[in-house]
């Protein structure tokens, strides 16, 4: 409980798990969600799209401020490649994309260690484009005691506000990854996510949907800010 055990922030953030559907589909999903709440049927005839209201999660002790502006944060660190495709939108603005929002990402390496001091591996920042999008190239994070493997992120849409949370990864994927080098140099927990009560509480809504991408994975996630 030590790494992310900071008090919950009072401001709440909407995190919309929209995957790679795109802004147009996301706006349509928002409209369908409101119609469903009002008792109308889902126009698509399929599962009702939904947004997950989640409390901000603490930055933990390893945040060292905005990282270098770059897309690839690996700095040669060994591990299974992971491409994060993030989109930031404003919910109050009808799910419109937020251009110019700074997105900070930081995480542990394959051995569960964070960079510190002059070392800046697996830390970096990007700024969203006109479509509210940015891409971060990293690796699947390693594990460390008592905490579900995760990737920290902070979104700063302007100079006055910020939102901090974490992404988790599917446990079945983690088991496969941790059987590979260089992760396999340490014996991984049998259930890397389930042992963390924060994951049991908030993790399912913040777990990335990973798709194979060459020798690694890719994941798309849309973060909607209130």
mmCIF file of C-alpha atoms in Angstrom:
data_model
loop_
_atom_site.group_PDB
_atom_site.id
_atom_site.type_symbol
_atom_site.label_atom_id
_atom_site.label_comp_id
_atom_site.label_asym_id
_atom_site.label_seq_id
_atom_site.Cartn_x
_atom_site.Cartn_y
_atom_site.Cartn_z
ATOM 1 C CA UNK A 1 0.000 0.000 0.000
ATOM 2 C CA UNK A 2 3.032 2.329 0.138
ATOM 3 C CA UNK A 3 3.560 3.152 -3.534
ATOM 4 C CA UNK A 4 0.161 4.608 -4.319
ATOM 5 C CA UNK A 5 -1.065 5.126 -0.798
ATOM 6 C CA UNK A 6 -1.620 8.882 -1.097
ATOM 7 C CA UNK A 7 -5.034 10.274 -0.050
ATOM 8 C CA UNK A 8 -7.629 10.373 -2.784
ATOM 9 C CA UNK A 9 -7.953 13.747 -4.450
ATOM 10 C CA UNK A 10 -11.247 15.565 -4.044
ATOM 11 C CA UNK A 11 -11.649 16.307 -7.751
ATOM 12 C CA UNK A 12 -13.098 13.418 -9.734
ATOM 13 C CA UNK A 13 -12.328 12.520 -13.305
ATOM 14 C CA UNK A 14 -14.251 10.674 -15.964
ATOM 15 C CA UNK A 15 -12.165 7.977 -17.558
ATOM 16 C CA UNK A 16 -13.803 6.757 -20.715
ATOM 17 C CA UNK A 17 -12.680 3.359 -21.900
ATOM 18 C CA UNK A 18 -13.365 4.052 -25.535
ATOM 19 C CA UNK A 19 -10.552 1.971 -26.957
ATOM 20 C CA UNK A 20 -9.603 2.846 -30.527
ATOM 21 C CA UNK A 21 -13.113 3.715 -31.730
ATOM 22 C CA UNK A 22 -12.191 7.337 -32.405
ATOM 23 C CA UNK A 23 -13.678 10.654 -31.418
ATOM 24 C CA UNK A 24 -16.791 10.411 -33.616
ATOM 25 C CA UNK A 25 -17.707 7.038 -32.150
ATOM 26 C CA UNK A 26 -16.985 8.310 -28.649
ATOM 27 C CA UNK A 27 -19.328 11.275 -29.080
ATOM 28 C CA UNK A 28 -22.007 8.900 -30.354
ATOM 29 C CA UNK A 29 -21.401 6.643 -27.350
ATOM 30 C CA UNK A 30 -21.870 9.576 -24.997
ATOM 31 C CA UNK A 31 -25.184 10.411 -26.651
ATOM 32 C CA UNK A 32 -26.376 6.805 -26.473
ATOM 33 C CA UNK A 33 -25.391 6.597 -22.806
ATOM 34 C CA UNK A 34 -27.478 9.653 -21.965
ATOM 35 C CA UNK A 35 -30.426 8.266 -23.921
ATOM 36 C CA UNK A 36 -30.164 4.962 -22.089
ATOM 37 C CA UNK A 37 -30.070 6.705 -18.723
ATOM 38 C CA UNK A 38 -33.312 8.434 -19.706
ATOM 39 C CA UNK A 39 -34.922 5.073 -20.373
ATOM 40 C CA UNK A 40 -34.584 5.024 -24.153
ATOM 41 C CA UNK A 41 -33.271 1.884 -25.880
ATOM 42 C CA UNK A 42 -29.710 1.732 -27.156
ATOM 43 C CA UNK A 43 -29.957 2.834 -30.831
ATOM 44 C CA UNK A 44 -27.158 0.489 -31.862
ATOM 45 C CA UNK A 45 -28.988 -2.541 -30.554
ATOM 46 C CA UNK A 46 -25.741 -3.746 -28.960
ATOM 47 C CA UNK A 47 -24.272 -3.416 -25.486
ATOM 48 C CA UNK A 48 -24.860 -0.030 -23.912
ATOM 49 C CA UNK A 49 -21.649 2.084 -24.006
ATOM 50 C CA UNK A 50 -20.684 3.342 -20.599
ATOM 51 C CA UNK A 51 -18.245 5.665 -18.882
ATOM 52 C CA UNK A 52 -16.476 4.743 -15.686
ATOM 53 C CA UNK A 53 -16.403 7.387 -12.988
ATOM 54 C CA UNK A 54 -13.155 6.868 -11.094
ATOM 55 C CA UNK A 55 -11.423 8.692 -8.288
ATOM 56 C CA UNK A 56 -7.995 10.059 -9.068
ATOM 57 C CA UNK A 57 -5.144 7.855 -7.897
ATOM 58 C CA UNK A 58 -2.051 9.262 -6.250
ATOM 59 C CA UNK A 59 1.157 9.942 -8.139
ATOM 60 C CA UNK A 60 3.158 7.900 -5.620
ATOM 61 C CA UNK A 61 6.721 8.645 -4.482
ATOM 62 C CA UNK A 62 8.345 8.151 -7.893
ATOM 63 C CA UNK A 63 6.907 11.126 -9.769
ATOM 64 C CA UNK A 64 9.707 13.579 -10.523
ATOM 65 C CA UNK A 65 7.833 16.225 -12.472
ATOM 66 C CA UNK A 66 7.164 16.524 -16.208
ATOM 67 C CA UNK A 67 9.511 14.351 -18.227
ATOM 68 C CA UNK A 68 11.359 15.081 -21.432
ATOM 69 C CA UNK A 69 9.082 15.773 -24.387
ATOM 70 C CA UNK A 70 9.382 12.577 -26.420
ATOM 71 C CA UNK A 71 7.316 9.706 -27.750
ATOM 72 C CA UNK A 72 9.773 6.856 -27.087
ATOM 73 C CA UNK A 73 10.612 6.713 -23.367
ATOM 74 C CA UNK A 74 12.454 3.377 -23.318
ATOM 75 C CA UNK A 75 16.050 4.679 -23.532
ATOM 76 C CA UNK A 76 17.159 1.185 -24.518
ATOM 77 C CA UNK A 77 15.560 -0.535 -21.529
ATOM 78 C CA UNK A 78 14.974 -4.220 -22.269
ATOM 79 C CA UNK A 79 11.404 -5.485 -22.162
ATOM 80 C CA UNK A 80 8.327 -6.351 -24.186
ATOM 81 C CA UNK A 81 7.386 -3.325 -26.320
ATOM 82 C CA UNK A 82 4.144 -1.523 -25.508
ATOM 83 C CA UNK A 83 2.633 1.241 -27.646
ATOM 84 C CA UNK A 84 0.137 3.468 -25.807
ATOM 85 C CA UNK A 85 -2.256 5.394 -28.037
ATOM 86 C CA UNK A 86 -3.990 7.932 -25.809
ATOM 87 C CA UNK A 87 -6.777 10.374 -26.612
ATOM 88 C CA UNK A 88 -7.835 13.184 -24.270
ATOM 89 C CA UNK A 89 -11.338 14.643 -24.550
ATOM 90 C CA UNK A 90 -13.476 17.106 -22.619
ATOM 91 C CA UNK A 91 -16.709 15.533 -21.418
ATOM 92 C CA UNK A 92 -18.436 18.857 -20.656
ATOM 93 C CA UNK A 93 -17.620 19.945 -24.207
ATOM 94 C CA UNK A 94 -19.507 16.998 -25.692
ATOM 95 C CA UNK A 95 -16.490 14.681 -25.708
ATOM 96 C CA UNK A 96 -14.571 17.104 -27.941
ATOM 97 C CA UNK A 97 -10.823 16.411 -28.278
ATOM 98 C CA UNK A 98 -8.515 18.459 -26.069
ATOM 99 C CA UNK A 99 -5.561 19.713 -28.088
ATOM 100 C CA UNK A 100 -2.379 20.857 -26.370
ATOM 101 C CA UNK A 101 -2.883 18.769 -23.206
ATOM 102 C CA UNK A 102 0.375 17.562 -21.658
ATOM 103 C CA UNK A 103 0.490 13.859 -20.799
ATOM 104 C CA UNK A 104 3.218 12.619 -18.428
ATOM 105 C CA UNK A 105 3.975 8.894 -18.158
ATOM 106 C CA UNK A 106 6.323 7.108 -15.732
ATOM 107 C CA UNK A 107 6.771 3.476 -14.735
ATOM 108 C CA UNK A 108 9.097 0.753 -13.470
ATOM 109 C CA UNK A 109 11.480 -1.190 -15.700
ATOM 110 C CA UNK A 110 11.383 -4.947 -16.295
ATOM 111 C CA UNK A 111 12.914 -5.559 -12.871
ATOM 112 C CA UNK A 112 10.405 -3.334 -11.062
ATOM 113 C CA UNK A 113 12.811 -0.407 -10.617
ATOM 114 C CA UNK A 114 12.086 3.271 -11.317
ATOM 115 C CA UNK A 115 14.694 5.631 -12.715
ATOM 116 C CA UNK A 116 15.928 8.352 -10.391
ATOM 117 C CA UNK A 117 18.403 11.198 -10.286
ATOM 118 C CA UNK A 118 19.915 11.909 -13.682
ATOM 119 C CA UNK A 119 18.510 8.684 -15.120
ATOM 120 C CA UNK A 120 15.288 9.344 -16.967
ATOM 121 C CA UNK A 121 14.404 6.047 -18.567
ATOM 122 C CA UNK A 122 10.728 5.114 -18.775
ATOM 123 C CA UNK A 123 9.693 8.695 -18.091
ATOM 124 C CA UNK A 124 8.476 11.197 -20.618
ATOM 125 C CA UNK A 125 5.810 13.616 -21.758
ATOM 126 C CA UNK A 126 3.805 14.206 -24.899
ATOM 127 C CA UNK A 127 1.385 16.947 -25.978
ATOM 128 C CA UNK A 128 -1.899 16.008 -27.643
ATOM 129 C CA UNK A 129 -2.462 17.040 -31.260
ATOM 130 C CA UNK A 130 -5.551 18.674 -32.778
ATOM 131 C CA UNK A 131 -7.417 15.364 -32.432
ATOM 132 C CA UNK A 132 -6.510 15.105 -28.741
ATOM 133 C CA UNK A 133 -4.139 12.223 -29.429
ATOM 134 C CA UNK A 134 -0.607 11.270 -28.486
ATOM 135 C CA UNK A 135 1.503 8.111 -28.638
ATOM 136 C CA UNK A 136 3.898 6.794 -25.991
ATOM 137 C CA UNK A 137 6.290 3.944 -26.789
ATOM 138 C CA UNK A 138 7.372 2.065 -23.693
ATOM 139 C CA UNK A 139 7.656 -1.506 -22.358
ATOM 140 C CA UNK A 140 5.430 -3.694 -20.211
ATOM 141 C CA UNK A 141 6.357 -2.730 -16.625
ATOM 142 C CA UNK A 142 7.862 -5.193 -14.213
ATOM 143 C CA UNK A 143 6.429 -5.990 -10.799
ATOM 144 C CA UNK A 144 7.495 -5.116 -7.284
ATOM 145 C CA UNK A 145 6.305 -6.294 -3.896
ATOM 146 C CA UNK A 146 2.647 -5.926 -2.993
ATOM 147 C CA UNK A 147 1.594 -3.761 -5.936
ATOM 148 C CA UNK A 148 -0.153 -4.682 -9.175
ATOM 149 C CA UNK A 149 2.058 -3.794 -12.166
ATOM 150 C CA UNK A 150 1.013 -0.426 -13.530
ATOM 151 C CA UNK A 151 1.871 2.641 -15.591
ATOM 152 C CA UNK A 152 1.400 6.055 -14.030
ATOM 153 C CA UNK A 153 0.030 8.933 -16.061
ATOM 154 C CA UNK A 154 -0.801 12.558 -15.412
ATOM 155 C CA UNK A 155 -2.822 14.770 -17.768
ATOM 156 C CA UNK A 156 -2.325 18.534 -17.581
ATOM 157 C CA UNK A 157 -4.894 20.189 -19.873
ATOM 158 C CA UNK A 158 -3.803 23.662 -18.754
ATOM 159 C CA UNK A 159 -1.559 25.387 -16.227
ATOM 160 C CA UNK A 160 -4.210 25.289 -13.499
ATOM 161 C CA UNK A 161 -5.398 21.684 -13.423
ATOM 162 C CA UNK A 162 -4.155 18.127 -13.632
ATOM 163 C CA UNK A 163 -5.460 14.595 -13.312
ATOM 164 C CA UNK A 164 -3.385 11.642 -12.117
ATOM 165 C CA UNK A 165 -4.163 7.937 -12.344
ATOM 166 C CA UNK A 166 -2.660 4.604 -13.407
ATOM 167 C CA UNK A 167 -3.151 2.016 -16.111
ATOM 168 C CA UNK A 168 -3.127 -1.680 -15.247
ATOM 169 C CA UNK A 169 -2.530 -4.633 -17.561
ATOM 170 C CA UNK A 170 -4.473 -7.905 -17.951
ATOM 171 C CA UNK A 171 -3.186 -10.551 -15.587
ATOM 172 C CA UNK A 172 -3.128 -13.279 -18.240
ATOM 173 C CA UNK A 173 -0.858 -11.120 -20.407
ATOM 174 C CA UNK A 174 1.406 -10.341 -17.461
ATOM 175 C CA UNK A 175 1.871 -14.052 -16.767
ATOM 176 C CA UNK A 176 2.974 -14.613 -20.370
ATOM 177 C CA UNK A 177 5.276 -11.596 -20.385
ATOM 178 C CA UNK A 178 6.889 -12.435 -17.049
ATOM 179 C CA UNK A 179 7.841 -15.858 -18.411
ATOM 180 C CA UNK A 180 10.022 -14.100 -20.993
ATOM 181 C CA UNK A 181 13.429 -12.443 -20.712
ATOM 182 C CA UNK A 182 14.362 -10.170 -19.032
ATOM 183 C CA UNK A 183 11.369 -10.450 -16.672
ATOM 184 C CA UNK A 184 11.972 -14.150 -16.006
ATOM 185 C CA UNK A 185 15.183 -13.347 -14.118
ATOM 186 C CA UNK A 186 12.930 -12.970 -11.082
ATOM 187 C CA UNK A 187 10.144 -15.322 -10.056
ATOM 188 C CA UNK A 188 6.923 -13.372 -10.604
ATOM 189 C CA UNK A 189 3.903 -13.622 -8.293
ATOM 190 C CA UNK A 190 1.302 -16.167 -9.363
ATOM 191 C CA UNK A 191 -1.413 -13.492 -9.329
ATOM 192 C CA UNK A 192 0.337 -10.152 -9.946
ATOM 193 C CA UNK A 193 -2.877 -8.087 -9.912
ATOM 194 C CA UNK A 194 -5.191 -9.849 -7.482
ATOM 195 C CA UNK A 195 -2.831 -9.358 -4.524
ATOM 196 C CA UNK A 196 -3.315 -5.564 -4.670
ATOM 197 C CA UNK A 197 -6.488 -4.249 -3.016
ATOM 198 C CA UNK A 198 -6.282 -1.042 -5.074
ATOM 199 C CA UNK A 199 -6.516 -3.146 -8.199
ATOM 200 C CA UNK A 200 -9.490 -5.067 -6.818
ATOM 201 C CA UNK A 201 -11.171 -1.734 -6.080
ATOM 202 C CA UNK A 202 -10.412 0.300 -9.226
ATOM 203 C CA UNK A 203 -8.291 -1.870 -11.485
ATOM 204 C CA UNK A 204 -10.849 -3.411 -13.840
ATOM 205 C CA UNK A 205 -11.935 0.014 -15.099
ATOM 206 C CA UNK A 206 -8.322 1.078 -15.609
ATOM 207 C CA UNK A 207 -7.018 -2.099 -17.239
ATOM 208 C CA UNK A 208 -5.745 -1.648 -20.783
ATOM 209 C CA UNK A 209 -7.087 -3.862 -23.551
ATOM 210 C CA UNK A 210 -3.887 -5.120 -25.162
ATOM 211 C CA UNK A 211 -3.610 -6.239 -28.778
ATOM 212 C CA UNK A 212 -0.577 -8.029 -30.261
ATOM 213 C CA UNK A 213 1.737 -5.669 -32.122
ATOM 214 C CA UNK A 214 4.854 -7.274 -33.613
ATOM 215 C CA UNK A 215 6.925 -8.619 -30.734
ATOM 216 C CA UNK A 216 4.890 -6.660 -28.201
ATOM 217 C CA UNK A 217 1.501 -5.066 -27.634
ATOM 218 C CA UNK A 218 -0.473 -1.937 -28.300
ATOM 219 C CA UNK A 219 -3.349 -0.363 -26.389
ATOM 220 C CA UNK A 220 -5.675 2.573 -27.068
ATOM 221 C CA UNK A 221 -7.418 4.445 -24.273
ATOM 222 C CA UNK A 222 -9.487 7.624 -24.234
ATOM 223 C CA UNK A 223 -9.255 9.760 -21.116
ATOM 224 C CA UNK A 224 -12.223 12.070 -20.685
ATOM 225 C CA UNK A 225 -11.779 14.991 -18.320
ATOM 226 C CA UNK A 226 -14.643 16.669 -16.473
#
